[in-house]
JSON list of C-alpha atoms in Angstrom, two decimals:
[
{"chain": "A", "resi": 1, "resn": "UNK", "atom": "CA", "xyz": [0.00, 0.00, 0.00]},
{"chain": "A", "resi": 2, "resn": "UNK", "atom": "CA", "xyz": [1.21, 3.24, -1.04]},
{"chain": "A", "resi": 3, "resn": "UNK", "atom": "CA", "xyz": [-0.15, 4.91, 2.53]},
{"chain": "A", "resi": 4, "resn": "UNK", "atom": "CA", "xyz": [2.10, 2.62, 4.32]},
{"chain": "A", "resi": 5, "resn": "UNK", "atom": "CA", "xyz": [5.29, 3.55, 2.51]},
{"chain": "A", "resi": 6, "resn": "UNK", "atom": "CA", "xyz": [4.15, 7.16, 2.67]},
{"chain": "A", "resi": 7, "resn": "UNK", "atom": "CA", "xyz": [3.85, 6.66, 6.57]},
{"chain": "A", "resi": 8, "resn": "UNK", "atom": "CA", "xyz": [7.40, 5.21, 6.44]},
{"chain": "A", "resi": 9, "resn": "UNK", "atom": "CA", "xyz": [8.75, 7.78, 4.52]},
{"chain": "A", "resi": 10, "resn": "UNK", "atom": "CA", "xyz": [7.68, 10.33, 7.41]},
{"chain": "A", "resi": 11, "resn": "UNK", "atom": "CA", "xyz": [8.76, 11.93, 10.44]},
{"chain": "A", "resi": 12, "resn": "UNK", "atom": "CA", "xyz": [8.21, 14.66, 12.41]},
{"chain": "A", "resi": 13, "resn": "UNK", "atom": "CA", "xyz": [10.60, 17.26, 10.72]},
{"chain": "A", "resi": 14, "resn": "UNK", "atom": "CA", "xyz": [12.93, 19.36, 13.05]},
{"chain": "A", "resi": 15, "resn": "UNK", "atom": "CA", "xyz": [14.92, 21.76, 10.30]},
{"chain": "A", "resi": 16, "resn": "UNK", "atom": "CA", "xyz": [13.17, 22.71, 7.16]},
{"chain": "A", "resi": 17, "resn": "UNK", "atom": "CA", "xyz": [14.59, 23.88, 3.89]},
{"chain": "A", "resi": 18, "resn": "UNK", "atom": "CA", "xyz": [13.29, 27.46, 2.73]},
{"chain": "A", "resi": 19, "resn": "UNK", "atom": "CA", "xyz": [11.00, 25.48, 0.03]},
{"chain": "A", "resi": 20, "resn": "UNK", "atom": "CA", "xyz": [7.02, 27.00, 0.12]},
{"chain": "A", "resi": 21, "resn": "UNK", "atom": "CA", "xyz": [4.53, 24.14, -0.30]},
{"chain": "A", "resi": 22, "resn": "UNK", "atom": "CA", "xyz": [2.26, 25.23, -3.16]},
{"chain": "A", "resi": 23, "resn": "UNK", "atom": "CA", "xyz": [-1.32, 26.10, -2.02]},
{"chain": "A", "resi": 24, "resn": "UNK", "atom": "CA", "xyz": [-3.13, 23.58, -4.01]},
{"chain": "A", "resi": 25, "resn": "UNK", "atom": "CA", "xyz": [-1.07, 20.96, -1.62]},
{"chain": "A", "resi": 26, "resn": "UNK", "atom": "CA", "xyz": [-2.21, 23.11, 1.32]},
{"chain": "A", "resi": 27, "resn": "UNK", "atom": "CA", "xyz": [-5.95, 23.34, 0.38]},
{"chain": "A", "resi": 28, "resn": "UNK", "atom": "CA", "xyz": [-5.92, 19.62, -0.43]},
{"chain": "A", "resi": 29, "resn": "UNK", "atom": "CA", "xyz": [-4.58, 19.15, 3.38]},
{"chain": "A", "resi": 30, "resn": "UNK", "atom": "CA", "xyz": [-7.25, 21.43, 4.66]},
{"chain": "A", "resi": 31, "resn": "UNK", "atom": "CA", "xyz": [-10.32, 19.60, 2.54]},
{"chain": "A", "resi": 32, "resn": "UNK", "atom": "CA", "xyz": [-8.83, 16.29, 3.84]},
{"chain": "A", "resi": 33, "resn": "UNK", "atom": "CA", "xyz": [-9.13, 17.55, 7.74]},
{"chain": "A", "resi": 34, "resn": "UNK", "atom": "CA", "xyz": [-12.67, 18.96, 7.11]},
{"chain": "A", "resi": 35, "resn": "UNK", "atom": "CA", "xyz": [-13.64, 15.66, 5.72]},
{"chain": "A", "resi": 36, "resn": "UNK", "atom": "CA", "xyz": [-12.40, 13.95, 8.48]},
{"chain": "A", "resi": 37, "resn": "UNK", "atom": "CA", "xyz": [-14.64, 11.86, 11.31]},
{"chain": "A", "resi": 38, "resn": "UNK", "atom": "CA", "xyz": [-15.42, 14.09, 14.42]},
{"chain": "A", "resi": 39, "resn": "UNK", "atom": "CA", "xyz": [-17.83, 13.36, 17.65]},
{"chain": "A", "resi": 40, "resn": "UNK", "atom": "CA", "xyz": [-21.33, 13.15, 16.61]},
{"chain": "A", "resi": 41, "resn": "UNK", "atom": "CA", "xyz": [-20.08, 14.67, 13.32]},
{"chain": "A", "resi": 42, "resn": "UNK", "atom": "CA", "xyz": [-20.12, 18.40, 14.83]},
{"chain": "A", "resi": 43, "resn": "UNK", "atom": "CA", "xyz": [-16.85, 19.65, 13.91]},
{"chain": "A", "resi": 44, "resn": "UNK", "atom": "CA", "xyz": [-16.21, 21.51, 17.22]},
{"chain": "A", "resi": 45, "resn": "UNK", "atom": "CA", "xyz": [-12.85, 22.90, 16.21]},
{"chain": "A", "resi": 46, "resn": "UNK", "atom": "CA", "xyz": [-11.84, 25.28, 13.58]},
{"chain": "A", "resi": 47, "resn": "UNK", "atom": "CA", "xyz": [-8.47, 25.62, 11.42]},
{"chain": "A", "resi": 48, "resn": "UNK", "atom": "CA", "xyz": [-6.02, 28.65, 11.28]},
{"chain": "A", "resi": 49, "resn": "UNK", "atom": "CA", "xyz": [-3.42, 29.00, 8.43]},
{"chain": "A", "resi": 50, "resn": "UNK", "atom": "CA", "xyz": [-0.92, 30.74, 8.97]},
{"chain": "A", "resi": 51, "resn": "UNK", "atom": "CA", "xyz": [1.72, 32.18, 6.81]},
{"chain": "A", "resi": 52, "resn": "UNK", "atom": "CA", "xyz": [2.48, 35.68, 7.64]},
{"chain": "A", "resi": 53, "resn": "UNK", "atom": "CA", "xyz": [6.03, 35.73, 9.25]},
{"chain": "A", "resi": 54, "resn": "UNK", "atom": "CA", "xyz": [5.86, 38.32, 12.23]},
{"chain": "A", "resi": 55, "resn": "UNK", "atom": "CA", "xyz": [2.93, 36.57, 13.38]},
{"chain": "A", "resi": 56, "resn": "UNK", "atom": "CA", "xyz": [4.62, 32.84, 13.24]},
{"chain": "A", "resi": 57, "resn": "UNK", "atom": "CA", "xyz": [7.90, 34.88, 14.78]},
{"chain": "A", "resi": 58, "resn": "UNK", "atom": "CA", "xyz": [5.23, 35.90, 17.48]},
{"chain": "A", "resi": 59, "resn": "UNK", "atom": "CA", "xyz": [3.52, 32.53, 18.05]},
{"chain": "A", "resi": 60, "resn": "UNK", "atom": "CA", "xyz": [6.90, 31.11, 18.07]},
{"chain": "A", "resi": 61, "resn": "UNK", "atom": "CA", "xyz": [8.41, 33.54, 21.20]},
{"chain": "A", "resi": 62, "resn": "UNK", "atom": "CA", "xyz": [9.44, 31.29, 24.31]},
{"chain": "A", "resi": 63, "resn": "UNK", "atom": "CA", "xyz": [8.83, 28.27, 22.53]},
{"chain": "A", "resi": 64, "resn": "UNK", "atom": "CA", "xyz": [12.35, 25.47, 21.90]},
{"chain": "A", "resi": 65, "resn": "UNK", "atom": "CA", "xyz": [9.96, 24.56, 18.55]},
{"chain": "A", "resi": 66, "resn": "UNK", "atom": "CA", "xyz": [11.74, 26.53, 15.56]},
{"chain": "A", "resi": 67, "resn": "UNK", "atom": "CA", "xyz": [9.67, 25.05, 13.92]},
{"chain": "A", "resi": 68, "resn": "UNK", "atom": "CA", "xyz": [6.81, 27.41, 14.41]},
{"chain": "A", "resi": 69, "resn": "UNK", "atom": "CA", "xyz": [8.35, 30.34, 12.57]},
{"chain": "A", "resi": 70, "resn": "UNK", "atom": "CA", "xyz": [10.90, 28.32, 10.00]},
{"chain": "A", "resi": 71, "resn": "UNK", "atom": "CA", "xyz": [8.63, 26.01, 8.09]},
{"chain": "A", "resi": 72, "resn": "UNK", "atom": "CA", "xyz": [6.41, 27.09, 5.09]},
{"chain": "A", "resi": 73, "resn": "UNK", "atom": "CA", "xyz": [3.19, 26.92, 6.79]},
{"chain": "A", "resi": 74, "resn": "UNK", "atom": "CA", "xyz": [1.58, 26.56, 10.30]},
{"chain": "A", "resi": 75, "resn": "UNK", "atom": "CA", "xyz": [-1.82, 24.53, 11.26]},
{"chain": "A", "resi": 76, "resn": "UNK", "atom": "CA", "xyz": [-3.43, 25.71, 14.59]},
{"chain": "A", "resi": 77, "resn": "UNK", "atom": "CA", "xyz": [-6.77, 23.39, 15.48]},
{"chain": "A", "resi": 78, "resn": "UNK", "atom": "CA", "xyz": [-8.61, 25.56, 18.06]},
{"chain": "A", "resi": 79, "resn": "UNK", "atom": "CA", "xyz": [-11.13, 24.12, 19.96]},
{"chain": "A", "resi": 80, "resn": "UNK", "atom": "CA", "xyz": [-14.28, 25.26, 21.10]},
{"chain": "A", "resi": 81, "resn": "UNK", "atom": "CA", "xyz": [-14.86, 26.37, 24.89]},
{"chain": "A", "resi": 82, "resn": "UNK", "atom": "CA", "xyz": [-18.26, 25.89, 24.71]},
{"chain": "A", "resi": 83, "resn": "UNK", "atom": "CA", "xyz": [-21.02, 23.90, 22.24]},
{"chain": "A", "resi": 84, "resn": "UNK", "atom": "CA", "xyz": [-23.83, 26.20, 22.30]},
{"chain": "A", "resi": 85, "resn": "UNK", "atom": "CA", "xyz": [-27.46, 25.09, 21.33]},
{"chain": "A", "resi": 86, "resn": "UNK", "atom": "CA", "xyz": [-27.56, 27.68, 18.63]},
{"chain": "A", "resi": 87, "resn": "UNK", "atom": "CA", "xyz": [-23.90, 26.20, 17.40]},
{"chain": "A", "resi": 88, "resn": "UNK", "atom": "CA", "xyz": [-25.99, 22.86, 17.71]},
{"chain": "A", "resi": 89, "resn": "UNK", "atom": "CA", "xyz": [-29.45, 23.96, 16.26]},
{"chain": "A", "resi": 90, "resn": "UNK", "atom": "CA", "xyz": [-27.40, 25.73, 13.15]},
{"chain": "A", "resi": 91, "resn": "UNK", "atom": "CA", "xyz": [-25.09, 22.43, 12.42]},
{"chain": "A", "resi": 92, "resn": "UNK", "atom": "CA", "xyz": [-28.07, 20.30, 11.97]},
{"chain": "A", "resi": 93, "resn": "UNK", "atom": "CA", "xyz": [-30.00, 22.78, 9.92]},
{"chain": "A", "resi": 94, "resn": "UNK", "atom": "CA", "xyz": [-26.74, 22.76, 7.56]},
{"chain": "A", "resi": 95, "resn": "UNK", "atom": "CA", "xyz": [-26.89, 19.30, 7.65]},
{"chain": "A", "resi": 96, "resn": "UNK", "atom": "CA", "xyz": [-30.52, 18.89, 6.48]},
{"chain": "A", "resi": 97, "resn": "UNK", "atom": "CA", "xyz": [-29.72, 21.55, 3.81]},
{"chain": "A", "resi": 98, "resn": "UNK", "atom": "CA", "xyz": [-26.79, 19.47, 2.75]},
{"chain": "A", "resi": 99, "resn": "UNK", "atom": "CA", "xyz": [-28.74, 16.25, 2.43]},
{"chain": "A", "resi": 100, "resn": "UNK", "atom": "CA", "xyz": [-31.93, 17.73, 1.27]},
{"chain": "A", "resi": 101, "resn": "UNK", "atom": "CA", "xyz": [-33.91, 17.21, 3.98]},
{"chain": "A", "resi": 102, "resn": "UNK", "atom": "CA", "xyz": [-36.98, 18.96, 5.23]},
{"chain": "A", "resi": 103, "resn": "UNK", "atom": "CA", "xyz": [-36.58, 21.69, 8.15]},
{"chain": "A", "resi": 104, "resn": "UNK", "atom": "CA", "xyz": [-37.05, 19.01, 10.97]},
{"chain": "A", "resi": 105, "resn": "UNK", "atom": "CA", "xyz": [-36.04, 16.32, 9.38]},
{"chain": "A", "resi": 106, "resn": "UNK", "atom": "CA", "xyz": [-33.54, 16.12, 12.01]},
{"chain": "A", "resi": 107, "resn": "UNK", "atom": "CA", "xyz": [-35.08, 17.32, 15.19]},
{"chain": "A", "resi": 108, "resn": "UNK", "atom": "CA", "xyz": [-34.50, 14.13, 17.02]},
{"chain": "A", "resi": 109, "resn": "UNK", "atom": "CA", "xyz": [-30.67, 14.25, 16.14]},
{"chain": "A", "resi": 110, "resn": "UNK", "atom": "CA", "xyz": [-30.71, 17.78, 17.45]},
{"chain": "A", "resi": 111, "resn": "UNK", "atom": "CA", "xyz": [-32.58, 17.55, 20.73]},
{"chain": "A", "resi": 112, "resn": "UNK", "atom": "CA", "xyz": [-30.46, 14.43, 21.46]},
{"chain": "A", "resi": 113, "resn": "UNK", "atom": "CA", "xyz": [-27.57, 16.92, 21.28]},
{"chain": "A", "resi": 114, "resn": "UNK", "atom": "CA", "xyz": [-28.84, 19.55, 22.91]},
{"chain": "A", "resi": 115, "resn": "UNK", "atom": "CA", "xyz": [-29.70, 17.62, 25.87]},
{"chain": "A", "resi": 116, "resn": "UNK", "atom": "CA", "xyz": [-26.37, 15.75, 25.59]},
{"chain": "A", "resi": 117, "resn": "UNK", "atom": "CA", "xyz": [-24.39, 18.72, 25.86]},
{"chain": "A", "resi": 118, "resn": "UNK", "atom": "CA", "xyz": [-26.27, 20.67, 28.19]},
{"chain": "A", "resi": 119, "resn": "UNK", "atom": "CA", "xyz": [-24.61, 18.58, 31.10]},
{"chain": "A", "resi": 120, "resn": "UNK", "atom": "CA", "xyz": [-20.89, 19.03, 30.45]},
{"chain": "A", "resi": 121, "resn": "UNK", "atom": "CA", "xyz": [-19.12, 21.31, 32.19]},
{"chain": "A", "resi": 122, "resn": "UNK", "atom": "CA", "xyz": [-17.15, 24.39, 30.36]},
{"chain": "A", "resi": 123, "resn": "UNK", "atom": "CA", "xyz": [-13.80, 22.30, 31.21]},
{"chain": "A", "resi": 124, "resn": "UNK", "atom": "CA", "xyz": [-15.32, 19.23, 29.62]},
{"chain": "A", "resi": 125, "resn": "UNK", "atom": "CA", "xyz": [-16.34, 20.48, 26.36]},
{"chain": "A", "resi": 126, "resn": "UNK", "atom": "CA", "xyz": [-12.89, 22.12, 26.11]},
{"chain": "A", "resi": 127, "resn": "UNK", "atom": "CA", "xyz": [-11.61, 18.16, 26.93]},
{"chain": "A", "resi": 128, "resn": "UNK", "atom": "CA", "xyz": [-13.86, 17.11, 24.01]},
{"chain": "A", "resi": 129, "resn": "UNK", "atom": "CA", "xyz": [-12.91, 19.50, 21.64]},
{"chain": "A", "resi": 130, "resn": "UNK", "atom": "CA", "xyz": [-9.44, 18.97, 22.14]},
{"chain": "A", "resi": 131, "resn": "UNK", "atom": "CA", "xyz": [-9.89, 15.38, 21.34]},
{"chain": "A", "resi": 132, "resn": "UNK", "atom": "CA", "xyz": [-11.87, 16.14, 18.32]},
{"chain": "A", "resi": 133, "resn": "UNK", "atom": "CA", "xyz": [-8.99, 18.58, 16.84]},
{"chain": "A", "resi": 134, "resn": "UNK", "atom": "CA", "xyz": [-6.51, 15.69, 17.39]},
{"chain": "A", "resi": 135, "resn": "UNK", "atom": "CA", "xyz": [-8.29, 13.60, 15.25]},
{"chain": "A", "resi": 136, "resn": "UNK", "atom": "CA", "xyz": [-8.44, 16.18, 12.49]},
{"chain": "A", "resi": 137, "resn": "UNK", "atom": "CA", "xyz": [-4.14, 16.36, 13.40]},
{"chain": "A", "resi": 138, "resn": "UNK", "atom": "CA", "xyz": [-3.98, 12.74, 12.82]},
{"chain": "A", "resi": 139, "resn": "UNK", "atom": "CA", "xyz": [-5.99, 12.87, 9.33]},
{"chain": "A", "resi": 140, "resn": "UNK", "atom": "CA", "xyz": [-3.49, 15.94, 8.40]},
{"chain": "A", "resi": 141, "resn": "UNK", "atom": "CA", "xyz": [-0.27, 13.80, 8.78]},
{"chain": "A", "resi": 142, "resn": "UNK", "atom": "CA", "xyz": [-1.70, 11.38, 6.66]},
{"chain": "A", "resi": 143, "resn": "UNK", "atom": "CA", "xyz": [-2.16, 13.87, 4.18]},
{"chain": "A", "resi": 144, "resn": "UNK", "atom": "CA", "xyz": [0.79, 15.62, 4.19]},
{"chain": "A", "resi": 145, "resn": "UNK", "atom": "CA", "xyz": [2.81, 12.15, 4.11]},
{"chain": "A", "resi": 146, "resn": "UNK", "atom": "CA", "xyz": [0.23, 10.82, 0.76]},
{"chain": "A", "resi": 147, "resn": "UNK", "atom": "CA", "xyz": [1.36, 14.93, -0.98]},
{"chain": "A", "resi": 148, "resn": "UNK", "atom": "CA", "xyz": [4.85, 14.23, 0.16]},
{"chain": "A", "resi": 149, "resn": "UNK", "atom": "CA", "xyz": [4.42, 17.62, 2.58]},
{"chain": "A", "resi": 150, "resn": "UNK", "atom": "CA", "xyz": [6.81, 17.09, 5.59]},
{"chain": "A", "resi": 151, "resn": "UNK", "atom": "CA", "xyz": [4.69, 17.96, 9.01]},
{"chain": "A", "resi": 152, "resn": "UNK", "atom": "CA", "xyz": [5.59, 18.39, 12.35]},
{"chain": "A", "resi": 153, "resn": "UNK", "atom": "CA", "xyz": [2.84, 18.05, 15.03]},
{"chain": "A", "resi": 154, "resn": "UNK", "atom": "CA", "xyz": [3.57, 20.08, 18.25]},
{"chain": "A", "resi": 155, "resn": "UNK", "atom": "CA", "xyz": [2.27, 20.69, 21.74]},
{"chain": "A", "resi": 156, "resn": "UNK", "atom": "CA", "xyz": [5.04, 22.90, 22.62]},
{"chain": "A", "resi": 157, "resn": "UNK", "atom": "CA", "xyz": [3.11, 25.91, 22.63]},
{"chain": "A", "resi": 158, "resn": "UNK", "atom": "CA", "xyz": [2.35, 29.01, 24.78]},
{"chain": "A", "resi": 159, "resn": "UNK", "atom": "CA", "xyz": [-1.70, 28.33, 24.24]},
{"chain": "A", "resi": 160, "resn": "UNK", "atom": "CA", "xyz": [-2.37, 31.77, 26.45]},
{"chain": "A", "resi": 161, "resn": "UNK", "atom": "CA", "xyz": [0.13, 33.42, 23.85]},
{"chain": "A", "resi": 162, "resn": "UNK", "atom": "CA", "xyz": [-1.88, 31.68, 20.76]},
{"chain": "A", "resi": 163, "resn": "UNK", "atom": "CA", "xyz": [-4.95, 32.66, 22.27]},
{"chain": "A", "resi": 164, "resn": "UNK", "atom": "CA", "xyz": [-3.81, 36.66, 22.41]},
{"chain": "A", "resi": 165, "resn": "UNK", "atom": "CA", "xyz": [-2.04, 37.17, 19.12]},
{"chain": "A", "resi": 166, "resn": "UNK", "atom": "CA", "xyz": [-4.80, 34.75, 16.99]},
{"chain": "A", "resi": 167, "resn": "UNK", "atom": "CA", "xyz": [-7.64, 36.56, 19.15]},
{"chain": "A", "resi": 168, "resn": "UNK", "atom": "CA", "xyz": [-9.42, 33.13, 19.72]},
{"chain": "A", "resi": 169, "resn": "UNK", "atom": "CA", "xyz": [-11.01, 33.50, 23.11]},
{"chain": "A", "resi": 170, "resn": "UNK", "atom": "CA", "xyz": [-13.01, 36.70, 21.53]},
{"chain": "A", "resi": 171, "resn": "UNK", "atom": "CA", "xyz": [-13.91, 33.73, 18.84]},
{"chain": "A", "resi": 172, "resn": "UNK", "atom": "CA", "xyz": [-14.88, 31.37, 21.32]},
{"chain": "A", "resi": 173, "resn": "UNK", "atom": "CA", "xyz": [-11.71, 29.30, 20.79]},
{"chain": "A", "resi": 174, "resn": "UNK", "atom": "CA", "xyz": [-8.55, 27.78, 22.39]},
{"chain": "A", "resi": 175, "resn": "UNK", "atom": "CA", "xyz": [-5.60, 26.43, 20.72]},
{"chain": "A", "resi": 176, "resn": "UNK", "atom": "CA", "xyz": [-5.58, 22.47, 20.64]},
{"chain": "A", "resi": 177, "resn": "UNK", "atom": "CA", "xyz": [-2.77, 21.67, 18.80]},
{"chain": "A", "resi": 178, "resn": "UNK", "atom": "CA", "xyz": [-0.15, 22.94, 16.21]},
{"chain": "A", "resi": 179, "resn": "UNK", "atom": "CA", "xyz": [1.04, 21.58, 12.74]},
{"chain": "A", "resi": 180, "resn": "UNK", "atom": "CA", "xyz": [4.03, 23.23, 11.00]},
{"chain": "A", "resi": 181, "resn": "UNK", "atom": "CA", "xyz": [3.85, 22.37, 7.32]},
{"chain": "A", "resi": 182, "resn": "UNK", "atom": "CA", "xyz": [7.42, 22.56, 4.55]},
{"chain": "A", "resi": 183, "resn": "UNK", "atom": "CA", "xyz": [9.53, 20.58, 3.43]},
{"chain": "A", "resi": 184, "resn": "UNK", "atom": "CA", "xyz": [12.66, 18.61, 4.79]},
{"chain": "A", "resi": 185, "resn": "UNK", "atom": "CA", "xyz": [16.26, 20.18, 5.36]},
{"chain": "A", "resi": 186, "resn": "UNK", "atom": "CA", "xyz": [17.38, 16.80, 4.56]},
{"chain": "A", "resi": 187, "resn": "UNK", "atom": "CA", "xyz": [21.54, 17.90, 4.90]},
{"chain": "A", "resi": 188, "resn": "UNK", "atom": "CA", "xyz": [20.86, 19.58, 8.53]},
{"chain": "A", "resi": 189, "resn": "UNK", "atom": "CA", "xyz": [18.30, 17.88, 10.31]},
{"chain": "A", "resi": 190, "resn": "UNK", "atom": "CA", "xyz": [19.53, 15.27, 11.88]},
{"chain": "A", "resi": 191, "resn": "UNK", "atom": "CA", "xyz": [16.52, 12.87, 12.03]},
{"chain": "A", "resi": 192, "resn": "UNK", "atom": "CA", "xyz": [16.22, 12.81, 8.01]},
{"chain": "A", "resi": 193, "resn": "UNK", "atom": "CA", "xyz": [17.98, 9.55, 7.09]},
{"chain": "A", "resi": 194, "resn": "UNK", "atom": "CA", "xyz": [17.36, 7.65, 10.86]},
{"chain": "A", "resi": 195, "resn": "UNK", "atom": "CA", "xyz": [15.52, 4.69, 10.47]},
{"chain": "A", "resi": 196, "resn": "UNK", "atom": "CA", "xyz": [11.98, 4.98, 11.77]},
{"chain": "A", "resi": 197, "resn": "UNK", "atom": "CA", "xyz": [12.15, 3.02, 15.20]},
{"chain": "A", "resi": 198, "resn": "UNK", "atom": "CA", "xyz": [8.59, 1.53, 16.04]},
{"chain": "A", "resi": 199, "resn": "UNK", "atom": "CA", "xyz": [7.44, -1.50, 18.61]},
{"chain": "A", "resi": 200, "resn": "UNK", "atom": "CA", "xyz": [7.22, -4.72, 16.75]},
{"chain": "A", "resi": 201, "resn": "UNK", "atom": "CA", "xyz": [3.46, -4.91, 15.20]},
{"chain": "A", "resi": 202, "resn": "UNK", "atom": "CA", "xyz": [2.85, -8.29, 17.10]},
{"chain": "A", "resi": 203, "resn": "UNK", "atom": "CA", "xyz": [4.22, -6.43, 20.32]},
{"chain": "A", "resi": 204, "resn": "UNK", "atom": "CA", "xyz": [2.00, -3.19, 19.50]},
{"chain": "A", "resi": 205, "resn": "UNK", "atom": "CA", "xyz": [-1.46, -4.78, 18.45]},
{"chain": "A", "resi": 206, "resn": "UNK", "atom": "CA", "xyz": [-3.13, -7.32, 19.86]},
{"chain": "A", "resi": 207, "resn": "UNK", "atom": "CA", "xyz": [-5.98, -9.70, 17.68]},
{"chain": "A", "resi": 208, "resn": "UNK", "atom": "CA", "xyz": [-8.57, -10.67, 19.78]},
{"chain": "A", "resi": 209, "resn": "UNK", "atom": "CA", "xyz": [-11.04, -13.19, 17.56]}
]
């Protein structure tokens, strides 16, 4: 399978090469992570892109990651803080729109939601959020290893900072996770050519029939 050699072939980058990745292999990234599965299929994280340099040389302040500021582009999945019932009530009209349903045609969906939601906690939905934007991370590594896009997931981060330059708490937002995007500075990174060390599969998985 050509996923599994593509999944050989990468690693999480520490020096990249001044190479831009073009934005067609960006927006194929981002379609890819907006396609991807999500709790209850709500999407409760959005996507930043971020290219503009004093703002990566911002995000990037404090932070051992260089990785922020030196690659071609930077990911940040921001969760939600909260899952409102009008967020709620507006996703499933979308998705009755989408599937040419009748107004209503999903009302059970939606109060099951509603009621769902309405007993979590602020610091739980921000638990379930993050989880959600970590799946969308995981889909976006597998894309950027099938374009041959060199990625480098990171969760060393000043959130608070993120938060402040990226203005996501006025959004309603928190940032999850980070993705720096580019391509490999094969001669000066010193991870480029080590083989990829990973637990036996028979030691890693287990087969229960």
């Amino acid at each position: 399978m050509n996923i599994i050699k593509n999944l050989q072939w990468r690693y999480a980058v520490k020096k990249y090469s001044d190479e831009q990745v073009s934005e067609d292999k960006i927006d194929e990234i981002i379609e890819a992570i907006n396609l991807t599965a999500s709790s209850c299929g709500i999407q409760p994280y959005r996507l930043f892109v971020i290219t503009n340099p004093e703002v990566r040389q911002r995000l990037g302040e404090g932070s051992f990651n260089a990785q922020i500021h030196a690659s071609s582009h930077l990911l940040v999945f921001a969760g939600f803080n909260e899952i409102t019932t009008d967020y709620i009530t507006e996703y499933v009209e979308m998705m009755e729109q989408q599937r040419n349903l009748e107004k209503g045609g999903l009302k059970i969906l939606e109060d099951t939601l509603i009621g769902y939601f309405s007993t979590h906690t602020p610091g739980q939905n921000v638990i379930w959020s993050d989880k959600q934007a970590y799946i969308g991370l995981g889909t976006a590594l597998i894309a950027a290893a099938e374009l041959k896009v060199d990625a480098t997931p990171m969760e060393g981060f000043d959130p608070k900072l993120f938060d402040e330059v990226l203005g996501l708490s006025e959004k309603g937002l928190h940032a999850s996770v980070i993705l720096s995007l580019g391509y490999r500075d094969a001669e000066n990174d010193y991870l480029a050519s080590a083989p990829k060390a990973r637990l036996p599969i028979n030691e890693f998985s287990t087969k229960i029939n």
